[in-house]
Amino acid sequence: MSSTKPPLPTLLANHWQRIPVDLTDPETAWILKLAVSGADGWALGPHGPLHDRGMTLAEITSGAVREALLHLLELGLIDIDTDRLRTAYAFPLRREPEEPRP
């Protein structure tokens, strides 16, 4: 993974340059597997949607993402760049569309 971060946009509506992520890199795959493990553990556990069938899709998605992110943070595998967060004017709310998989 690249350790160089692109500059932040200088205006609210400007495009955010993304850090390239190589999904074929074994280390990236390992980190993704750990994140998925955290999400799966929540989904299959006592507080997940298998035991609370009244959850909406949004609640299920939020819970899984929250658990995956917390899992990686608690393991010390990712650090949040709070200076970068405070400096940014706004944030894109979605990832850019993925290229179709072969």
mmCIF file of N, CA and C in Angstrom:
data_model
loop_
_atom_site.group_PDB
_atom_site.id
_atom_site.type_symbol
_atom_site.label_atom_id
_atom_site.label_comp_id
_atom_site.label_asym_id
_atom_site.label_seq_id
_atom_site.Cartn_x
_atom_site.Cartn_y
_atom_site.Cartn_z
ATOM 1 N N MET A 1 0.839 -1.180 0.000
ATOM 2 C CA MET A 1 0.000 0.000 0.000
ATOM 3 C C MET A 1 0.881 1.239 0.000
ATOM 4 N N SER A 2 0.372 2.270 -0.626
ATOM 5 C CA SER A 2 1.105 3.526 -0.697
ATOM 6 C C SER A 2 1.028 4.243 0.638
ATOM 7 N N SER A 3 2.145 4.849 1.048
ATOM 8 C CA SER A 3 2.136 5.606 2.291
ATOM 9 C C SER A 3 2.068 7.102 2.019
ATOM 10 N N THR A 4 2.162 7.512 0.755
ATOM 11 C CA THR A 4 2.084 8.909 0.388
ATOM 12 C C THR A 4 0.630 9.294 0.159
ATOM 13 N N LYS A 5 0.195 10.322 0.863
ATOM 14 C CA LYS A 5 -1.194 10.762 0.746
ATOM 15 C C LYS A 5 -1.273 11.916 -0.244
ATOM 16 N N PRO A 6 -2.264 11.883 -1.119
ATOM 17 C CA PRO A 6 -2.445 13.000 -2.039
ATOM 18 C C PRO A 6 -2.935 14.227 -1.274
ATOM 19 N N PRO A 7 -2.733 15.401 -1.840
ATOM 20 C CA PRO A 7 -3.196 16.608 -1.147
ATOM 21 C C PRO A 7 -4.717 16.634 -1.028
ATOM 22 N N LEU A 8 -5.186 17.316 0.004
ATOM 23 C CA LEU A 8 -6.626 17.492 0.179
ATOM 24 C C LEU A 8 -7.153 18.485 -0.849
ATOM 25 N N PRO A 9 -8.413 18.379 -1.225
ATOM 26 C CA PRO A 9 -8.998 19.386 -2.120
ATOM 27 C C PRO A 9 -8.978 20.756 -1.444
ATOM 28 N N THR A 10 -8.795 21.783 -2.238
ATOM 29 C CA THR A 10 -8.753 23.136 -1.676
ATOM 30 C C THR A 10 -10.107 23.819 -1.680
ATOM 31 N N LEU A 11 -11.051 23.276 -2.445
ATOM 32 C CA LEU A 11 -12.406 23.817 -2.481
ATOM 33 C C LEU A 11 -13.411 22.718 -2.163
ATOM 34 N N LEU A 12 -14.560 23.112 -1.672
ATOM 35 C CA LEU A 12 -15.578 22.178 -1.200
ATOM 36 C C LEU A 12 -15.957 21.115 -2.231
ATOM 37 N N ALA A 13 -16.177 21.504 -3.458
ATOM 38 C CA ALA A 13 -16.676 20.560 -4.456
ATOM 39 C C ALA A 13 -15.563 19.889 -5.268
ATOM 40 N N ASN A 14 -14.318 20.160 -4.965
ATOM 41 C CA ASN A 14 -13.221 19.569 -5.733
ATOM 42 C C ASN A 14 -13.127 18.066 -5.501
ATOM 43 N N HIS A 15 -12.569 17.394 -6.479
ATOM 44 C CA HIS A 15 -12.393 15.937 -6.444
ATOM 45 C C HIS A 15 -11.339 15.532 -5.414
ATOM 46 N N TRP A 16 -11.614 14.486 -4.658
ATOM 47 C CA TRP A 16 -10.631 13.902 -3.739
ATOM 48 C C TRP A 16 -9.799 12.893 -4.509
ATOM 49 N N GLN A 17 -8.492 13.081 -4.514
ATOM 50 C CA GLN A 17 -7.630 12.068 -5.082
ATOM 51 C C GLN A 17 -7.594 10.897 -4.111
ATOM 52 N N ARG A 18 -7.684 9.691 -4.634
ATOM 53 C CA ARG A 18 -7.706 8.494 -3.795
ATOM 54 C C ARG A 18 -6.328 7.858 -3.731
ATOM 55 N N ILE A 19 -6.074 7.168 -2.652
ATOM 56 C CA ILE A 19 -4.848 6.393 -2.501
ATOM 57 C C ILE A 19 -5.094 5.055 -3.174
ATOM 58 N N PRO A 20 -4.261 4.674 -4.126
ATOM 59 C CA PRO A 20 -4.489 3.393 -4.801
ATOM 60 C C PRO A 20 -4.347 2.221 -3.834
ATOM 61 N N VAL A 21 -5.252 1.282 -3.941
ATOM 62 C CA VAL A 21 -5.220 0.074 -3.121
ATOM 63 C C VAL A 21 -5.192 -1.124 -4.068
ATOM 64 N N ASP A 22 -4.169 -1.941 -3.925
ATOM 65 C CA ASP A 22 -4.018 -3.113 -4.777
ATOM 66 C C ASP A 22 -4.694 -4.300 -4.103
ATOM 67 N N LEU A 23 -5.869 -4.673 -4.600
ATOM 68 C CA LEU A 23 -6.621 -5.769 -3.989
ATOM 69 C C LEU A 23 -5.966 -7.125 -4.217
ATOM 70 N N THR A 24 -4.982 -7.196 -5.106
ATOM 71 C CA THR A 24 -4.278 -8.461 -5.323
ATOM 72 C C THR A 24 -3.073 -8.608 -4.399
ATOM 73 N N ASP A 25 -2.729 -7.546 -3.677
ATOM 74 C CA ASP A 25 -1.607 -7.592 -2.733
ATOM 75 C C ASP A 25 -1.982 -8.477 -1.550
ATOM 76 N N PRO A 26 -1.160 -9.486 -1.218
ATOM 77 C CA PRO A 26 -1.492 -10.392 -0.104
ATOM 78 C C PRO A 26 -1.686 -9.676 1.228
ATOM 79 N N GLU A 27 -0.938 -8.611 1.487
ATOM 80 C CA GLU A 27 -1.096 -7.894 2.757
ATOM 81 C C GLU A 27 -2.438 -7.162 2.807
ATOM 82 N N THR A 28 -2.847 -6.588 1.684
ATOM 83 C CA THR A 28 -4.155 -5.935 1.621
ATOM 84 C C THR A 28 -5.259 -6.971 1.831
ATOM 85 N N ALA A 29 -5.116 -8.107 1.176
ATOM 86 C CA ALA A 29 -6.110 -9.179 1.323
ATOM 87 C C ALA A 29 -6.203 -9.645 2.773
ATOM 88 N N TRP A 30 -5.074 -9.708 3.458
ATOM 89 C CA TRP A 30 -5.041 -10.125 4.855
ATOM 90 C C TRP A 30 -5.797 -9.127 5.732
ATOM 91 N N ILE A 31 -5.562 -7.835 5.522
ATOM 92 C CA ILE A 31 -6.240 -6.805 6.304
ATOM 93 C C ILE A 31 -7.745 -6.843 6.029
ATOM 94 N N LEU A 32 -8.117 -6.993 4.759
ATOM 95 C CA LEU A 32 -9.540 -7.093 4.425
ATOM 96 C C LEU A 32 -10.178 -8.311 5.080
ATOM 97 N N LYS A 33 -9.448 -9.420 5.114
ATOM 98 C CA LYS A 33 -9.971 -10.635 5.745
ATOM 99 C C LYS A 33 -10.210 -10.410 7.239
ATOM 100 N N LEU A 34 -9.304 -9.690 7.893
ATOM 101 C CA LEU A 34 -9.490 -9.389 9.318
ATOM 102 C C LEU A 34 -10.697 -8.479 9.532
ATOM 103 N N ALA A 35 -10.878 -7.500 8.656
ATOM 104 C CA ALA A 35 -12.038 -6.607 8.770
ATOM 105 C C ALA A 35 -13.333 -7.384 8.562
ATOM 106 N N VAL A 36 -13.357 -8.237 7.560
ATOM 107 C CA VAL A 36 -14.546 -9.053 7.290
ATOM 108 C C VAL A 36 -14.824 -9.983 8.468
ATOM 109 N N SER A 37 -13.775 -10.492 9.080
ATOM 110 C CA SER A 37 -13.941 -11.353 10.248
ATOM 111 C C SER A 37 -14.639 -10.606 11.382
ATOM 112 N N GLY A 38 -14.247 -9.354 11.601
ATOM 113 C CA GLY A 38 -14.907 -8.539 12.623
ATOM 114 C C GLY A 38 -16.370 -8.309 12.301
ATOM 115 N N ALA A 39 -16.652 -8.009 11.038
ATOM 116 C CA ALA A 39 -18.042 -7.780 10.615
ATOM 117 C C ALA A 39 -18.866 -9.056 10.716
ATOM 118 N N ASP A 40 -18.283 -10.167 10.272
ATOM 119 C CA ASP A 40 -18.993 -11.447 10.350
ATOM 120 C C ASP A 40 -19.263 -11.845 11.794
ATOM 121 N N GLY A 41 -18.292 -11.601 12.662
ATOM 122 C CA GLY A 41 -18.472 -11.929 14.080
ATOM 123 C C GLY A 41 -19.650 -11.190 14.681
ATOM 124 N N TRP A 42 -19.809 -9.929 14.292
ATOM 125 C CA TRP A 42 -20.952 -9.162 14.776
ATOM 126 C C TRP A 42 -22.247 -9.698 14.157
ATOM 127 N N ALA A 43 -22.236 -9.903 12.840
ATOM 128 C CA ALA A 43 -23.461 -10.336 12.143
ATOM 129 C C ALA A 43 -23.966 -11.673 12.666
ATOM 130 N N LEU A 44 -23.054 -12.567 13.004
ATOM 131 C CA LEU A 44 -23.436 -13.900 13.468
ATOM 132 C C LEU A 44 -23.576 -13.986 14.985
ATOM 133 N N GLY A 45 -23.159 -12.926 15.676
ATOM 134 C CA GLY A 45 -23.179 -12.928 17.144
ATOM 135 C C GLY A 45 -24.526 -12.511 17.715
ATOM 136 N N PRO A 46 -24.597 -12.401 19.033
ATOM 137 C CA PRO A 46 -25.875 -12.154 19.707
ATOM 138 C C PRO A 46 -26.482 -10.775 19.461
ATOM 139 N N HIS A 47 -25.686 -9.810 18.961
ATOM 140 C CA HIS A 47 -26.227 -8.475 18.706
ATOM 141 C C HIS A 47 -26.445 -8.211 17.218
ATOM 142 N N GLY A 48 -26.231 -9.218 16.410
ATOM 143 C CA GLY A 48 -26.336 -9.070 14.963
ATOM 144 C C GLY A 48 -27.710 -9.397 14.424
ATOM 145 N N PRO A 49 -27.852 -9.282 13.115
ATOM 146 C CA PRO A 49 -29.166 -9.443 12.475
ATOM 147 C C PRO A 49 -29.734 -10.856 12.524
ATOM 148 N N LEU A 50 -28.915 -11.852 12.773
ATOM 149 C CA LEU A 50 -29.478 -13.204 12.870
ATOM 150 C C LEU A 50 -30.308 -13.375 14.137
ATOM 151 N N HIS A 51 -29.986 -12.561 15.159
ATOM 152 C CA HIS A 51 -30.743 -12.642 16.413
ATOM 153 C C HIS A 51 -31.738 -11.497 16.566
ATOM 154 N N ASP A 52 -31.545 -10.435 15.804
ATOM 155 C CA ASP A 52 -32.479 -9.307 15.826
ATOM 156 C C ASP A 52 -33.019 -9.135 14.415
ATOM 157 N N ARG A 53 -34.005 -9.922 14.101
ATOM 158 C CA ARG A 53 -34.525 -9.959 12.729
ATOM 159 C C ARG A 53 -35.270 -8.689 12.337
ATOM 160 N N GLY A 54 -35.469 -7.783 13.279
ATOM 161 C CA GLY A 54 -36.168 -6.538 12.960
ATOM 162 C C GLY A 54 -35.249 -5.443 12.451
ATOM 163 N N MET A 55 -33.960 -5.730 12.277
ATOM 164 C CA MET A 55 -33.025 -4.705 11.815
ATOM 165 C C MET A 55 -33.282 -4.353 10.358
ATOM 166 N N THR A 56 -33.126 -3.060 10.068
ATOM 167 C CA THR A 56 -33.222 -2.626 8.680
ATOM 168 C C THR A 56 -31.884 -2.914 7.994
ATOM 169 N N LEU A 57 -31.892 -2.864 6.665
ATOM 170 C CA LEU A 57 -30.647 -3.068 5.921
ATOM 171 C C LEU A 57 -29.613 -2.006 6.306
ATOM 172 N N ALA A 58 -30.056 -0.779 6.520
ATOM 173 C CA ALA A 58 -29.133 0.290 6.925
ATOM 174 C C ALA A 58 -28.505 -0.028 8.281
ATOM 175 N N GLU A 59 -29.278 -0.540 9.235
ATOM 176 C CA GLU A 59 -28.735 -0.900 10.548
ATOM 177 C C GLU A 59 -27.749 -2.057 10.434
ATOM 178 N N ILE A 60 -28.046 -3.008 9.581
ATOM 179 C CA ILE A 60 -27.142 -4.144 9.384
ATOM 180 C C ILE A 60 -25.830 -3.672 8.775
ATOM 181 N N THR A 61 -25.926 -2.848 7.742
ATOM 182 C CA THR A 61 -24.718 -2.336 7.090
ATOM 183 C C THR A 61 -23.890 -1.504 8.061
ATOM 184 N N SER A 62 -24.530 -0.595 8.775
ATOM 185 C CA SER A 62 -23.816 0.251 9.739
ATOM 186 C C SER A 62 -23.143 -0.588 10.822
ATOM 187 N N GLY A 63 -23.844 -1.579 11.317
ATOM 188 C CA GLY A 63 -23.273 -2.439 12.356
ATOM 189 C C GLY A 63 -22.066 -3.212 11.863
ATOM 190 N N ALA A 64 -22.150 -3.751 10.670
ATOM 191 C CA ALA A 64 -21.041 -4.528 10.120
ATOM 192 C C ALA A 64 -19.826 -3.652 9.851
ATOM 193 N N VAL A 65 -20.047 -2.477 9.262
ATOM 194 C CA VAL A 65 -18.928 -1.564 8.987
ATOM 195 C C VAL A 65 -18.306 -1.094 10.297
ATOM 196 N N ARG A 66 -19.144 -0.759 11.265
ATOM 197 C CA ARG A 66 -18.648 -0.301 12.570
ATOM 198 C C ARG A 66 -17.759 -1.368 13.205
ATOM 199 N N GLU A 67 -18.223 -2.602 13.223
ATOM 200 C CA GLU A 67 -17.453 -3.679 13.828
ATOM 201 C C GLU A 67 -16.144 -3.946 13.082
ATOM 202 N N ALA A 68 -16.192 -3.891 11.749
ATOM 203 C CA ALA A 68 -14.982 -4.108 10.962
ATOM 204 C C ALA A 68 -13.951 -3.027 11.257
ATOM 205 N N LEU A 69 -14.385 -1.781 11.272
ATOM 206 C CA LEU A 69 -13.468 -0.675 11.532
ATOM 207 C C LEU A 69 -12.929 -0.732 12.959
ATOM 208 N N LEU A 70 -13.804 -0.967 13.923
ATOM 209 C CA LEU A 70 -13.355 -1.073 15.318
ATOM 210 C C LEU A 70 -12.368 -2.225 15.504
ATOM 211 N N HIS A 71 -12.611 -3.332 14.827
ATOM 212 C CA HIS A 71 -11.716 -4.492 14.913
ATOM 213 C C HIS A 71 -10.306 -4.104 14.469
ATOM 214 N N LEU A 72 -10.201 -3.436 13.323
ATOM 215 C CA LEU A 72 -8.886 -3.029 12.824
ATOM 216 C C LEU A 72 -8.248 -1.965 13.703
ATOM 217 N N LEU A 73 -9.048 -1.023 14.216
ATOM 218 C CA LEU A 73 -8.514 0.004 15.114
ATOM 219 C C LEU A 73 -7.996 -0.604 16.417
ATOM 220 N N GLU A 74 -8.778 -1.509 16.998
ATOM 221 C CA GLU A 74 -8.387 -2.131 18.269
ATOM 222 C C GLU A 74 -7.140 -2.996 18.129
ATOM 223 N N LEU A 75 -6.942 -3.574 16.955
ATOM 224 C CA LEU A 75 -5.745 -4.372 16.719
ATOM 225 C C LEU A 75 -4.533 -3.505 16.390
ATOM 226 N N GLY A 76 -4.750 -2.200 16.222
ATOM 227 C CA GLY A 76 -3.658 -1.290 15.901
ATOM 228 C C GLY A 76 -3.190 -1.408 14.463
ATOM 229 N N LEU A 77 -4.053 -1.936 13.588
ATOM 230 C CA LEU A 77 -3.659 -2.125 12.194
ATOM 231 C C LEU A 77 -3.872 -0.886 11.338
ATOM 232 N N ILE A 78 -4.740 0.011 11.785
ATOM 233 C CA ILE A 78 -4.947 1.260 11.060
ATOM 234 C C ILE A 78 -4.911 2.414 12.050
ATOM 235 N N ASP A 79 -4.487 3.549 11.567
ATOM 236 C CA ASP A 79 -4.477 4.780 12.347
ATOM 237 C C ASP A 79 -5.299 5.814 11.592
ATOM 238 N N ILE A 80 -6.044 6.599 12.310
ATOM 239 C CA ILE A 80 -6.851 7.639 11.690
ATOM 240 C C ILE A 80 -6.052 8.936 11.710
ATOM 241 N N ASP A 81 -5.929 9.561 10.567
ATOM 242 C CA ASP A 81 -5.208 10.823 10.432
ATOM 243 C C ASP A 81 -6.153 11.951 10.825
ATOM 244 N N THR A 82 -6.231 12.236 12.132
ATOM 245 C CA THR A 82 -7.175 13.239 12.622
ATOM 246 C C THR A 82 -6.797 14.642 12.149
ATOM 247 N N ASP A 83 -5.503 14.913 11.942
ATOM 248 C CA ASP A 83 -5.126 16.224 11.408
ATOM 249 C C ASP A 83 -5.717 16.409 10.015
ATOM 250 N N ARG A 84 -5.653 15.363 9.202
ATOM 251 C CA ARG A 84 -6.223 15.418 7.853
ATOM 252 C C ARG A 84 -7.742 15.579 7.923
ATOM 253 N N LEU A 85 -8.394 14.891 8.858
ATOM 254 C CA LEU A 85 -9.841 15.031 9.027
ATOM 255 C C LEU A 85 -10.228 16.467 9.392
ATOM 256 N N ARG A 86 -9.472 17.062 10.304
ATOM 257 C CA ARG A 86 -9.789 18.425 10.742
ATOM 258 C C ARG A 86 -9.513 19.463 9.661
ATOM 259 N N THR A 87 -8.561 19.195 8.787
ATOM 260 C CA THR A 87 -8.163 20.149 7.754
ATOM 261 C C THR A 87 -9.117 20.153 6.567
ATOM 262 N N ALA A 88 -9.765 19.037 6.303
ATOM 263 C CA ALA A 88 -10.624 18.913 5.118
ATOM 264 C C ALA A 88 -11.878 19.770 5.258
ATOM 265 N N TYR A 89 -12.317 20.327 4.139
ATOM 266 C CA TYR A 89 -13.548 21.127 4.113
ATOM 267 C C TYR A 89 -14.783 20.242 4.203
ATOM 268 N N ALA A 90 -14.729 19.124 3.525
ATOM 269 C CA ALA A 90 -15.852 18.183 3.475
ATOM 270 C C ALA A 90 -15.286 16.832 3.056
ATOM 271 N N PHE A 91 -16.125 15.831 3.072
ATOM 272 C CA PHE A 91 -15.673 14.481 2.749
ATOM 273 C C PHE A 91 -16.621 13.848 1.746
ATOM 274 N N PRO A 92 -16.086 13.074 0.800
ATOM 275 C CA PRO A 92 -16.980 12.311 -0.067
ATOM 276 C C PRO A 92 -17.678 11.244 0.775
ATOM 277 N N LEU A 93 -18.939 11.038 0.540
ATOM 278 C CA LEU A 93 -19.701 10.088 1.351
ATOM 279 C C LEU A 93 -19.695 8.675 0.786
ATOM 280 N N ARG A 94 -19.199 8.531 -0.417
ATOM 281 C CA ARG A 94 -19.172 7.199 -1.038
ATOM 282 C C ARG A 94 -17.839 6.976 -1.719
ATOM 283 N N ARG A 95 -17.503 5.713 -1.890
ATOM 284 C CA ARG A 95 -16.328 5.376 -2.690
ATOM 285 C C ARG A 95 -16.646 5.647 -4.142
ATOM 286 N N GLU A 96 -15.596 5.828 -4.910
ATOM 287 C CA GLU A 96 -15.800 6.004 -6.343
ATOM 288 C C GLU A 96 -16.215 4.654 -6.921
ATOM 289 N N PRO A 97 -16.955 4.662 -8.021
ATOM 290 C CA PRO A 97 -17.386 3.393 -8.620
ATOM 291 C C PRO A 97 -16.195 2.501 -8.949
ATOM 292 N N GLU A 98 -16.348 1.225 -8.673
ATOM 293 C CA GLU A 98 -15.287 0.262 -8.973
ATOM 294 C C GLU A 98 -15.313 -0.081 -10.446
ATOM 295 N N GLU A 99 -14.134 -0.460 -10.936
ATOM 296 C CA GLU A 99 -14.057 -0.979 -12.291
ATOM 297 C C GLU A 99 -14.712 -2.368 -12.285
ATOM 298 N N PRO A 100 -15.372 -2.726 -13.361
ATOM 299 C CA PRO A 100 -15.962 -4.087 -13.418
ATOM 300 C C PRO A 100 -14.872 -5.152 -13.236
ATOM 301 N N ARG A 101 -15.197 -6.161 -12.474
ATOM 302 C CA ARG A 101 -14.244 -7.260 -12.254
ATOM 303 C C ARG A 101 -14.255 -8.196 -13.453
ATOM 304 N N PRO A 102 -13.047 -8.684 -13.825
ATOM 305 C CA PRO A 102 -12.989 -9.593 -14.974
ATOM 306 C C PRO A 102 -13.649 -10.926 -14.702
#
